[in-house]
XYZ file of C-alpha atoms in Angstrom:
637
model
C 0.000 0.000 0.000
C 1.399 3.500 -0.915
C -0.064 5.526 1.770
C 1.595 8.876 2.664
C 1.279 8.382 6.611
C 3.877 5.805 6.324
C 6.280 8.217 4.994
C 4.677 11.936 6.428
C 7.799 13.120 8.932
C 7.323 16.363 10.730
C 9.939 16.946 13.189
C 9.166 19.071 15.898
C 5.264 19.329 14.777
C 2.943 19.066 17.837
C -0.339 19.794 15.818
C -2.377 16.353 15.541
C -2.302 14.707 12.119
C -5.857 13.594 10.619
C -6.136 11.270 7.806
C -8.207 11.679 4.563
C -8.799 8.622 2.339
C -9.184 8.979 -1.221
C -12.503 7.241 -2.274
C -9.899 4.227 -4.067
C -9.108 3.294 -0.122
C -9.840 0.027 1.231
C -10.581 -1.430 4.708
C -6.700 -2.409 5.021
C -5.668 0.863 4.073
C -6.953 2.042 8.116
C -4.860 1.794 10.631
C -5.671 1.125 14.339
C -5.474 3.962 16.642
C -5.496 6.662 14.083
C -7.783 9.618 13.544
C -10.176 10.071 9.915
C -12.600 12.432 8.230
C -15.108 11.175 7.248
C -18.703 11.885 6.727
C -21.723 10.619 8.425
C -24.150 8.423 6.373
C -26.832 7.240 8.286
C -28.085 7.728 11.992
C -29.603 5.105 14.113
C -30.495 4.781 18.007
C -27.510 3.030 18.909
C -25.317 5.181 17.126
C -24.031 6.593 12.977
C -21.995 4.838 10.795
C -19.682 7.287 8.948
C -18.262 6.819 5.438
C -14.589 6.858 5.037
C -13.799 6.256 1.782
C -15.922 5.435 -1.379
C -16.120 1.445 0.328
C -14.867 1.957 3.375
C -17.459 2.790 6.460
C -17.615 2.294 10.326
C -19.689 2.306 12.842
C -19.638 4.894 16.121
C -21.498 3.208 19.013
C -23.202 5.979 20.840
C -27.048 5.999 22.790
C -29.233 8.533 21.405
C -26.321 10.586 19.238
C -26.834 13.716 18.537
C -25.709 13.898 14.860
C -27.138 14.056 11.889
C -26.685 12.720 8.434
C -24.333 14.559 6.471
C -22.223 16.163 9.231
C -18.650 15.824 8.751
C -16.322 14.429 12.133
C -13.062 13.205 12.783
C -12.978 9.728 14.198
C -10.895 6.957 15.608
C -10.524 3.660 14.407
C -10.823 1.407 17.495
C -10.955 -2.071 15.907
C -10.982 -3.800 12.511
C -12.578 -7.566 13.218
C -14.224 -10.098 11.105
C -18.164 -10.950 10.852
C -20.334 -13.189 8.900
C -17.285 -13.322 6.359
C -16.322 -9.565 6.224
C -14.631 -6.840 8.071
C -16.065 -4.709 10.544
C -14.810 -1.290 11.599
C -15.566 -0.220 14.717
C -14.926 4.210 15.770
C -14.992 5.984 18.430
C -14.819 9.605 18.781
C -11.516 11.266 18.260
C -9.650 14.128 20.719
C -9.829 16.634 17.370
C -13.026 17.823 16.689
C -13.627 18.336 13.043
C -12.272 21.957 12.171
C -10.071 21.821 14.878
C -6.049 23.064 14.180
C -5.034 20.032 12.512
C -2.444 18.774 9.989
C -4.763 16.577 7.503
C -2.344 13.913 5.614
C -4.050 12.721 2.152
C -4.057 8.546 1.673
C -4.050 6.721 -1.498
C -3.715 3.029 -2.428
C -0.444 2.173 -3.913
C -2.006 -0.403 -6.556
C 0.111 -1.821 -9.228
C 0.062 0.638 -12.369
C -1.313 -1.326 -15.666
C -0.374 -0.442 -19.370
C -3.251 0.676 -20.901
C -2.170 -1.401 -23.885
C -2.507 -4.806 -21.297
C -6.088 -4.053 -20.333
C -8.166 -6.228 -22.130
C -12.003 -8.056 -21.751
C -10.091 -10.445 -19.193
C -10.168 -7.638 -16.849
C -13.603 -6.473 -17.054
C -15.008 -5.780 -13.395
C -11.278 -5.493 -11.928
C -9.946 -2.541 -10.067
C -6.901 -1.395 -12.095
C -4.929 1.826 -11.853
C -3.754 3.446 -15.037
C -1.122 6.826 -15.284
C -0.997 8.593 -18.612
C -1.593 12.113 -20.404
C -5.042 13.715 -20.485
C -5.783 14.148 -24.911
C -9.240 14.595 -24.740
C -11.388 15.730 -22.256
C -15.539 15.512 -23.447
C -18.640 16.452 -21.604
C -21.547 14.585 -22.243
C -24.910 14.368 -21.257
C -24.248 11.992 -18.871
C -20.551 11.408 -17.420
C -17.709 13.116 -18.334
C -14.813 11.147 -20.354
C -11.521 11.896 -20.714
C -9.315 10.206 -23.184
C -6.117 9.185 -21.860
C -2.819 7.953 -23.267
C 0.131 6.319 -22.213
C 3.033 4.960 -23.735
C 1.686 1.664 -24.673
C -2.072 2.930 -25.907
C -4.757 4.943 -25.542
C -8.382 4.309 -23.276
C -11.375 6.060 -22.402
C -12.219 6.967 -18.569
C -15.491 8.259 -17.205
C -16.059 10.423 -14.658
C -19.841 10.104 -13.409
C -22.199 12.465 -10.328
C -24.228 14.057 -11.581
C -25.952 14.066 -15.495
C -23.961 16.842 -17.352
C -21.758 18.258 -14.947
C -18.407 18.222 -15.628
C -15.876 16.138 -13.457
C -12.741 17.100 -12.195
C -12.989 20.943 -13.406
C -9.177 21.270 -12.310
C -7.781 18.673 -14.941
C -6.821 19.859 -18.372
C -5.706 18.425 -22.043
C -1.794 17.539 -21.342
C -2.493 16.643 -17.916
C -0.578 13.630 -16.504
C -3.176 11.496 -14.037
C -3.429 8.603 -11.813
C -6.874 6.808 -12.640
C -7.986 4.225 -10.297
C -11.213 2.466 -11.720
C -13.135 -0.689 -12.965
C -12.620 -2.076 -16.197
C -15.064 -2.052 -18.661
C -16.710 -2.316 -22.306
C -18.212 0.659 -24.092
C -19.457 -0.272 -27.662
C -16.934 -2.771 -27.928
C -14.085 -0.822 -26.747
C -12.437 -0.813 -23.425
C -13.472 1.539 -20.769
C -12.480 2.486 -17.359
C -15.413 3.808 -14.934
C -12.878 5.858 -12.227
C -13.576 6.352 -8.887
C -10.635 8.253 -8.838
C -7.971 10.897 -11.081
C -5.401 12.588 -9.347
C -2.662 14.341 -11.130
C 0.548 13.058 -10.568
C 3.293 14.875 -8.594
C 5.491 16.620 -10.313
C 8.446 13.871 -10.344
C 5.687 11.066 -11.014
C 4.938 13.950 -14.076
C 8.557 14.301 -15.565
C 9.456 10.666 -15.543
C 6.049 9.610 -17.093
C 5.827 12.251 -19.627
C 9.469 11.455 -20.729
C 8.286 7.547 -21.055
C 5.387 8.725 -23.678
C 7.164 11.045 -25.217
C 10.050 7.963 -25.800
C 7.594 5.356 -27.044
C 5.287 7.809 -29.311
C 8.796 9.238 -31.130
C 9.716 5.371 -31.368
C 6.418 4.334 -32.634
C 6.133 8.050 -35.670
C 9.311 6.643 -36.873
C 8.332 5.658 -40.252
C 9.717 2.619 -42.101
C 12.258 2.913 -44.580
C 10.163 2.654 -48.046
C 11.693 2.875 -51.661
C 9.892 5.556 -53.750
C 8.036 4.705 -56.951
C 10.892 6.380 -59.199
C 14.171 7.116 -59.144
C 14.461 10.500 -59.020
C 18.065 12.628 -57.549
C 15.067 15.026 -56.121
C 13.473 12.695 -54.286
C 16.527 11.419 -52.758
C 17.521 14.755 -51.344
C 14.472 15.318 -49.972
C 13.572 12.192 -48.363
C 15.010 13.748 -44.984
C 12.749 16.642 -44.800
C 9.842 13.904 -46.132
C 10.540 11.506 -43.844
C 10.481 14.407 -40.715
C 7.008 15.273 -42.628
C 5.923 11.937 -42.326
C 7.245 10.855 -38.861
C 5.365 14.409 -37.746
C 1.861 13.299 -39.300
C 2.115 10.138 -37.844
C 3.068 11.327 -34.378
C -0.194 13.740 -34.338
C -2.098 10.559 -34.756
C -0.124 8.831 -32.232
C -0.466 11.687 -29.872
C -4.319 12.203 -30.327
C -3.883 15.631 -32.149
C -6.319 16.670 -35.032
C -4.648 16.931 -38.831
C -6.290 19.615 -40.864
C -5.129 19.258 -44.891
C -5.282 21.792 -47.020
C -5.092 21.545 -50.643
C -5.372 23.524 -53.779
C -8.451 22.805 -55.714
C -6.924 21.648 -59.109
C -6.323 17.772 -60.397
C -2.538 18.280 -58.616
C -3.965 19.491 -55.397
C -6.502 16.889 -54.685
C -4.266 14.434 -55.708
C -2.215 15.178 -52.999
C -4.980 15.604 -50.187
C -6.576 12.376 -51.138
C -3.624 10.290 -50.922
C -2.942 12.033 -47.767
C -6.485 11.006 -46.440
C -6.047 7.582 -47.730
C -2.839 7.258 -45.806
C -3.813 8.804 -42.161
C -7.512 7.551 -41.970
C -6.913 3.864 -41.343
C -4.198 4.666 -38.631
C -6.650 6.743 -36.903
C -9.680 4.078 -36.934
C -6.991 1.639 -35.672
C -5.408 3.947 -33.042
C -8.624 5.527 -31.858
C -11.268 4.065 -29.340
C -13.414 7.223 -31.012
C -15.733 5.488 -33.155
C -15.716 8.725 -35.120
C -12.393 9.268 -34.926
C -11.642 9.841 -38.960
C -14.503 12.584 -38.935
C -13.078 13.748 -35.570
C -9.499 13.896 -36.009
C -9.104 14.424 -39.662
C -10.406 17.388 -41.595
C -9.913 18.269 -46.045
C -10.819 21.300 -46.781
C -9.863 23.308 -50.579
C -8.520 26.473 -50.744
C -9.340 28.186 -53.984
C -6.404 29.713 -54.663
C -2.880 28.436 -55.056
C -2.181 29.506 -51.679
C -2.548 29.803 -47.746
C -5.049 32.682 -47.478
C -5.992 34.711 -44.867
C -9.422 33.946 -44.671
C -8.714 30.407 -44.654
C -6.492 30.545 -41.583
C -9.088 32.860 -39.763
C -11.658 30.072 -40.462
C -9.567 27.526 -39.191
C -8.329 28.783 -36.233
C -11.597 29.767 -35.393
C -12.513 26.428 -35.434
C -9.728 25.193 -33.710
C -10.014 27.280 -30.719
C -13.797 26.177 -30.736
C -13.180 22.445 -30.544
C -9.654 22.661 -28.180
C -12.627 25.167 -25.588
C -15.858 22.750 -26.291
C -14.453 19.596 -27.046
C -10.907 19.518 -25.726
C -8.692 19.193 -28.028
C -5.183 19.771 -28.779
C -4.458 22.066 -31.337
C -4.156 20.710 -34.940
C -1.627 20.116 -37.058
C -1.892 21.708 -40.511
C -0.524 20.527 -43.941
C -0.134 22.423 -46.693
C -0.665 20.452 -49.964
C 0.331 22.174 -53.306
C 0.107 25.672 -51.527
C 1.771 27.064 -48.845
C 5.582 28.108 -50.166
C 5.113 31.182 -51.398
C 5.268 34.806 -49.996
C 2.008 35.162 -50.697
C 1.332 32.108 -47.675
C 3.679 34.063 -45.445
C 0.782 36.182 -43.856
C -1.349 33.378 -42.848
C 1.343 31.108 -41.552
C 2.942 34.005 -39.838
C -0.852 34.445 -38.289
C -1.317 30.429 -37.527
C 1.997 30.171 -35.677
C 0.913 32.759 -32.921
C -1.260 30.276 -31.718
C 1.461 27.429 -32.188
C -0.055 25.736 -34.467
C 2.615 23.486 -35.776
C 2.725 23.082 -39.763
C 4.066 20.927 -42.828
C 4.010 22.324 -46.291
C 4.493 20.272 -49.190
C 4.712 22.214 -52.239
C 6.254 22.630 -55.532
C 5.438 26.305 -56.072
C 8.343 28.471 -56.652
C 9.000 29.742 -53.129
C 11.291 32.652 -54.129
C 15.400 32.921 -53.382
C 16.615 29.966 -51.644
C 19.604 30.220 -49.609
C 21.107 26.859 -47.664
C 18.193 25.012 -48.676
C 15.502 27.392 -46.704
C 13.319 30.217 -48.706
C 11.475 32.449 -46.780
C 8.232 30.596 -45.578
C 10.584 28.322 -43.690
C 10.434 30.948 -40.565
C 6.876 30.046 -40.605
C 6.260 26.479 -40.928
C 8.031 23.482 -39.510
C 8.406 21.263 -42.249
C 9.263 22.651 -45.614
C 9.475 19.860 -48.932
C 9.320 21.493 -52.010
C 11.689 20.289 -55.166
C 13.138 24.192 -55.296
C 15.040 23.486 -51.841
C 16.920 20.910 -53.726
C 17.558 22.348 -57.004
C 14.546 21.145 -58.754
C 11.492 23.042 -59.986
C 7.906 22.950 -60.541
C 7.943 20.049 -62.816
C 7.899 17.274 -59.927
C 4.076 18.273 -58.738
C 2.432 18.200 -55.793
C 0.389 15.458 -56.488
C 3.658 13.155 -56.474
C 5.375 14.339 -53.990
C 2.404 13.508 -51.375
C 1.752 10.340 -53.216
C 5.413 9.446 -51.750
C 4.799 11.197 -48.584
C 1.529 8.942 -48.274
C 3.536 5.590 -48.743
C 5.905 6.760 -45.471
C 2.889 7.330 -43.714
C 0.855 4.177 -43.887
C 2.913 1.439 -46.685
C -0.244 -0.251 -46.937
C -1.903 2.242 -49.433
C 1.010 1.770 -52.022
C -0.611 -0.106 -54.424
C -3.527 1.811 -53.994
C -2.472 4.868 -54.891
C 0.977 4.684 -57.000
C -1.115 5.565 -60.215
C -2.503 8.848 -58.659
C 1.202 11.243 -59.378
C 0.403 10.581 -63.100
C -2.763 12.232 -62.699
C -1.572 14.973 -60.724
C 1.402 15.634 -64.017
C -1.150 15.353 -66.588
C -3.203 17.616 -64.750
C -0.464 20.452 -64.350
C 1.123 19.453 -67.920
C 4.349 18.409 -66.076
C 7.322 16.927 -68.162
C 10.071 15.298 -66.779
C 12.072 12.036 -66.418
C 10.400 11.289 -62.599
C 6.594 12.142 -64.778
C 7.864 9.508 -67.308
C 8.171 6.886 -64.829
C 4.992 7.735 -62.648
C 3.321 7.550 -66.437
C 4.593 4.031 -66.984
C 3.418 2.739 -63.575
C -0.331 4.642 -64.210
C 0.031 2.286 -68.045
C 0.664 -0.828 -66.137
C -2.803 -0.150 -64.125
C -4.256 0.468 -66.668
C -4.620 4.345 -67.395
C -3.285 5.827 -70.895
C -2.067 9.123 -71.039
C -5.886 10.102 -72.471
C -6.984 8.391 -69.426
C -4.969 10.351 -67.390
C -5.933 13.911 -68.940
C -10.085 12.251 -68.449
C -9.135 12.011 -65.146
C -7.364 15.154 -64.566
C -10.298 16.981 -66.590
C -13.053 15.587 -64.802
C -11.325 16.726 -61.741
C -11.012 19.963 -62.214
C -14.606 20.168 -63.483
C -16.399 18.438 -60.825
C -14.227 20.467 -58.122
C -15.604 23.613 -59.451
C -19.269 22.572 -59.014
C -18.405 21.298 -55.197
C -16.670 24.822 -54.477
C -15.291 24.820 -50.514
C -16.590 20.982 -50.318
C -14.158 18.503 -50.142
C -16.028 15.751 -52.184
C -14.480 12.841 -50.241
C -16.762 9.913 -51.785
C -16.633 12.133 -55.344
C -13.173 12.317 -55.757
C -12.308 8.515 -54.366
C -14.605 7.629 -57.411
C -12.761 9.671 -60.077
C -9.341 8.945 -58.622
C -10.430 5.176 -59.005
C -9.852 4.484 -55.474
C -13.271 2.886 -55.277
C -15.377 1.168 -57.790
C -14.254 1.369 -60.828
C -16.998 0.673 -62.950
C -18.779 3.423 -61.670
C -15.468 5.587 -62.236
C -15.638 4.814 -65.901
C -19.482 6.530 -65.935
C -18.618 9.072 -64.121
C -15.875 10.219 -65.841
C -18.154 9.474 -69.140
C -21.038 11.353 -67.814
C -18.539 14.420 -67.069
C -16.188 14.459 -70.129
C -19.102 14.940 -71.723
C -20.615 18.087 -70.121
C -16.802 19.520 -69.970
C -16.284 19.226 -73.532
C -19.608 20.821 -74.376
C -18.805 24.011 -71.573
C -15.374 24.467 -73.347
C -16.090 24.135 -76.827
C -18.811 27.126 -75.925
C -16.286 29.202 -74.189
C -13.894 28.947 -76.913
C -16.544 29.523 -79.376
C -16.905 32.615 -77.562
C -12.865 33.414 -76.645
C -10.851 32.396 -79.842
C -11.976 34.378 -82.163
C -11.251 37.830 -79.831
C -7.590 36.336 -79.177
C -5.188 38.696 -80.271
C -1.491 37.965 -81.257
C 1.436 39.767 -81.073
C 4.973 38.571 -82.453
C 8.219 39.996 -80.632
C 11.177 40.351 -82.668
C 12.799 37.883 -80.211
C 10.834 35.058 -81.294
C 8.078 35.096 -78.840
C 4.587 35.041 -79.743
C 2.085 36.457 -76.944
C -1.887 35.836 -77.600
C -3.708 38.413 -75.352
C -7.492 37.891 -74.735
C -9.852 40.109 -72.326
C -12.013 37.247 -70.799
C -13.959 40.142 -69.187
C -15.451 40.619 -72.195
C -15.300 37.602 -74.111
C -15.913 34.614 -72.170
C -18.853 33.360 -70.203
C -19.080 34.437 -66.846
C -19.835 32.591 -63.513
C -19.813 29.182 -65.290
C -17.216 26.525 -66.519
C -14.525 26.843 -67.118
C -13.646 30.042 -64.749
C -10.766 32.220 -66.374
C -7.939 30.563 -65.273
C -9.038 27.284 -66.965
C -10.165 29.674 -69.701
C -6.559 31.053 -70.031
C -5.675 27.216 -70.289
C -7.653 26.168 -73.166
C -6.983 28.978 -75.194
C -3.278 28.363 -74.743
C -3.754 24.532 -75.154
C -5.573 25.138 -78.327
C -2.942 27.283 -79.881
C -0.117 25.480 -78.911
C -1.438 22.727 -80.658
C -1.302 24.257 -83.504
C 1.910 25.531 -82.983
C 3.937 23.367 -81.212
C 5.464 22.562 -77.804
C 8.292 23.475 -78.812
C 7.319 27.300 -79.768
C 7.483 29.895 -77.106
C 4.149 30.564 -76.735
C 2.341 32.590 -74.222
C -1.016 33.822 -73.792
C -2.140 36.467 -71.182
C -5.576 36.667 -70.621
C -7.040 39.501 -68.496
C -10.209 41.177 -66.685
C -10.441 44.414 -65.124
C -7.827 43.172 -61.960
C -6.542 40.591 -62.976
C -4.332 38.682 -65.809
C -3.654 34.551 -66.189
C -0.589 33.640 -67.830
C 0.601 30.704 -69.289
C 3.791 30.049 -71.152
C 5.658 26.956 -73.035
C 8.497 25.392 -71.064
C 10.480 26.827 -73.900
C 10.438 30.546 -72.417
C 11.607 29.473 -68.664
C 14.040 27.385 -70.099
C 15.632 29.371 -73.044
C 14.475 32.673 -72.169
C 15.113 32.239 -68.346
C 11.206 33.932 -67.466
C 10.153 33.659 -64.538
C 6.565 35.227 -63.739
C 6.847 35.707 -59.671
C 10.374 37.792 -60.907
C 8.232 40.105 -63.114
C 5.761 40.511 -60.541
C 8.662 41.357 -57.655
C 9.456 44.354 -60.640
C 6.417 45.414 -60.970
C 5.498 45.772 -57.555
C 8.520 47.689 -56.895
C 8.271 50.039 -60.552
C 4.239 50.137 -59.997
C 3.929 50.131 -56.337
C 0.443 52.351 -55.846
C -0.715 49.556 -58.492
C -0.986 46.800 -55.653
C 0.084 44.120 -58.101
C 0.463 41.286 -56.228
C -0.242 37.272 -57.336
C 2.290 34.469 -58.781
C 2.552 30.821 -58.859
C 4.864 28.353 -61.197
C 7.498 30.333 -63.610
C 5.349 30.162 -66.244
C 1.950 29.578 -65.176
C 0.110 32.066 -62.920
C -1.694 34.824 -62.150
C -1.278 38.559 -61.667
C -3.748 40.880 -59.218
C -3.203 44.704 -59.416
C -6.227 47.875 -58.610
C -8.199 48.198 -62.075
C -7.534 51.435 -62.050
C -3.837 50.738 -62.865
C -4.449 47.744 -65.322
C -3.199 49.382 -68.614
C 0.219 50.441 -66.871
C 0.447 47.072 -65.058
C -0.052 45.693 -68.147
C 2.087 47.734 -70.214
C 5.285 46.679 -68.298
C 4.661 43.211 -68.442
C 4.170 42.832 -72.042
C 7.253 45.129 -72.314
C 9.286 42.792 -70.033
C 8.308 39.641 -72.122
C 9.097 42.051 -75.465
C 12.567 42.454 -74.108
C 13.555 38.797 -72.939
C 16.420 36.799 -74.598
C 17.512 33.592 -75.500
């Protein structure tokens, strides 16, 4: 038995000590001759029997007492004997009167501390005593339960009085505790009904916490997995991946929520879903929370190609709500095709005042890089994105979470390795690592017209579910589900696509103007303000897209083509690989000039070298305009 009296010295203290058992305390946890509170329970003629503990009562002989129920008194155990096979206690009153100047010394039981990860239905009904971290604390209509986690696993413990009312106010999320409690099952699941949660002493805290801390690290290590390709890239950034993944997996682990973040394009969904496919089954298998993958795991889009501020407001907002009404930790946030640019700096600079810890996997160019870090890295915590490493754009998104995913949880490999030839088809990637990923989509099946059916469909459907992240939708198109039904789907959609762009370039082609720059460059310029169809699909980035497909068709790959297609406040550009590679043009450079030539112009905007937009005030368009067109005039080989 741990029980402080044993061990509670106080030289040259005359005050009387009193005892106080915690309601865990048994009948051999008294101790003959010693003083308790305690609190009386029932009056009779020949005396009041006075509760202890939880289980432990005794009885105060008296004639005619003059107590009542419910009054508190300090009494003296006088004997402990056996009758009709149990143990009686037998008080009498003590020298110190209840509220007297005494020293009260607390008593617990010292029973043997039980992994969580050993309880099983074998114990159901047993007393057991658990210690571990407080990661969720709900309030229910009935008892209050607190989800705790040690370094072996994670249980559920209620805390019961009264309907509603919340138990053991003092306790918070992070909270190391000593539950003492009977085993039991919950719909299905292991459950400990406490009597008791006291939070460990501050030595007890340190040693336990370092244990957890230990085994969780141990257990987010992921295993060493080969990536689909070869690919230099990938090699130099498996350390930062690997950090990414170990990270994603530890949230789980460590009962935090994951909030993803994607762009809304083929590329960016690509790399949510396979992110969702990767984290959901490790959360139904490490959660008792039959809910846990709606719980723990939130998609959500972001329109544009980047972290913005109104999508960290939202999120925080909700964070705060569920870590106040629910309470839970903070969540971790990944970036997926967004979040290294300077244009994400404001909103990751906002999430990390409320340490929110983040991952960004990009492929965005994220401006100068210097050592391997570009400026977003003073904002996030994890940073992959092929520009660190002296890549580029041309290794998407898509893939690089695909790869990411497979560190997380190796069981969705085969699953998923044909979704990063979606993702390049989708953002007209070329390169030797997209030549591979294309050979592995063949093998399953998928053609490079597949692929751009996919990719299509995609971007179509995604613009019809706006800030929905079309979980059951997307599995279907991604062919992560049935895939007979994927096939009329993507039949059913082609369909209406084809018919919405043909229209739109009905409407758009023939108001294309084209310009020919005595350096070789040939810049079609088209106000989709005016001639395109408005609030329907395609929008005027996709617009901007089809218009440049079209001609380059015609033209060639191999031309240096680029098409600029404006409205009032805006431009899209879009460019042949030809002009980054030959002519060195990079759009987020012109932008940097223009900000700093046109500065009462507002410009702001960017995205891949040569695929992007531009934002400025409309009142400034024709100068904005002016300069860029002059800056791609004035480019050489």
């Amino acid at each position: 038995m741990k029980n402080d009296k044993n061990t509670y010295h106080r030289p040259n203290n005359t005050k009387p000590i009193v005892y106080v058992l915690n309601p865990s305390c048994q009948i051999e946890d008294l101790e003959i001759g010693s003083s308790y509170e305690g609190v009386i329970t029932r009056v009779e003629k020949y005396g009041f029997f006075v509760s202890l503990s939880k289980s432990v009562y005794g009885l105060l002989r008296t004639r005619n007492p003059k107590e009542k129920v419910g009054d508190k008194i300090v009494v003296r155990v006088a004997e402990i004997k056996p009758h009709k096979g149990k143990m009686d206690v037998d008080l009498t009153y003590s020298k110190t009167r209840y509220g007297d100047n005494y020293e009260t010394v607390k008593v617990r039981r010292n029973v043997k501390r039980t992994p969580i990860g050993d309880l099983s239905e074998n114990n159901i009904g047993r007393n057991v005593a658990i210690q571990g971290e407080i990661i969720q604390i709900q309030q229910t209509s009935g008892p209050t339960i607190f989800t705790i986690r040690d370094e072996s696993d994670v249980t559920w413990v209620a805390a019961f009085n009264e309907p509603g009312v919340r138990m053991y106010p003092e306790l918070e999320v992070d909270d190391l505790v000593e539950v003492l409690g009977e085993v039991s099952l919950h719909s299905g699941k292991i459950q400990i009904e406490s009597e008791l949660i006291e939070k460990l002493d501050s030595d007890e805290e340190e040693k336990l916490r370092n244990i957890i801390a230990e085994a969780i690290d141990k257990k987010a290590q992921p295993e060493h997995v080969e990536f689909l390709v070869e690919s230099e890239i990938l090699d130099k950034l498996r350390p930062k991946m690997e950090l990414a993944a170990k990270t994603i997996r530890k949230a789980i682990f460590d009962g935090r929520s994951i909030l993803v973040r994607h762009h809304w394009d083929a590329d960016g969904i690509c790399a949510g879903l396979a992110v969702e496919h990767a984290v959901l089954p490790l959360l139904r298998e490490e959660s008792n929370d039959a809910d846990a993958e709606w719980h723990f795991f939130k998609r959500s889009p972001s329109k544009a190609p980047f972290y913005e501020l109104e999508d960290v407001v939202k999120d925080l907002s909700f964070a705060l709500e569920d870590q106040e009404r629910h309470g839970q930790k903070l969540p971790l946030l990944v970036l997926l095709d967004n979040g290294s640019t300077e244009e994400d700096a404001a909103a990751l600079s906002h999430s990390k005042v409320f340490g929110i810890e983040s991952i960004v996997v990009d492929h965005h160019y994220p401006g100068e890089v210097e050592d391997g870090r570009a400026l977003i890295d003073d904002y996030v915590d994890v940073h992959v994105n092929p520009y660190l490493v002296d890549g580029d754009s041309q290794l998407t998104a898509g893939a690089l979470a695909v790869e990411l995913a497979i560190m997380i949880n190796p069981e969705v490999r085969e699953k998923i390795k044909h979704m990063p030839a979606i993702a390049a088809i989708g953002d007209h990637a070329e390169c030797h690592e997209v030549d591979q990923y294309l050979e592995i989509a063949a093998k399953e099946g998928y053609d490079r017209d597949d692929l751009d059916k996919v990719a299509t469909c995609v971007d179509f459907e995604s613009y019809f579910l706006r800030f929905m992240n079309g979980r059951g939708i997307m599995n279907v198109l991604f062919g992560l589900e049935d895939k007979e039904r994927q096939n009329n789907l993507l039949d059913v959609l082609m369909k209406e696509s084809d018919k919405r762009v043909e229209t739109q370039l009905k409407a758009a082609m023939p108001n294309v103007e084209t310009i020919n720059f005595d350096n070789g460059i040939q810049l079609n310029r088209l106000d989709v303000e005016k001639y395109a169809h408005k609030f329907t699909y395609p929008a005027p980035g996709k617009t901007t897209g089809y218009v440049h497909d079209k001609i380059v068709q015609e033209k060639g790959e191999d031309q240096p083509i680029m098409t600029l297609a404006n409205g009032p406040d805006f431009a899209v550009i879009r460019a042949t690989e030809v002009i980054k590679n030959d002519f060195e043009f990079n759009l987020n450079n012109v932008i940097a000039k223009i900000q700093e030539e046109i500065p009462q112009a507002g410009a702001d905007g960017g995205g891949h070298e040569v695929a992007g937009s531009l934002k400025f005030v409309e009142g400034l368009q024709e100068e904005v305009l002016a300069m860029f067109i002059e800056e791609v005039k004035n480019l050489k080989r």
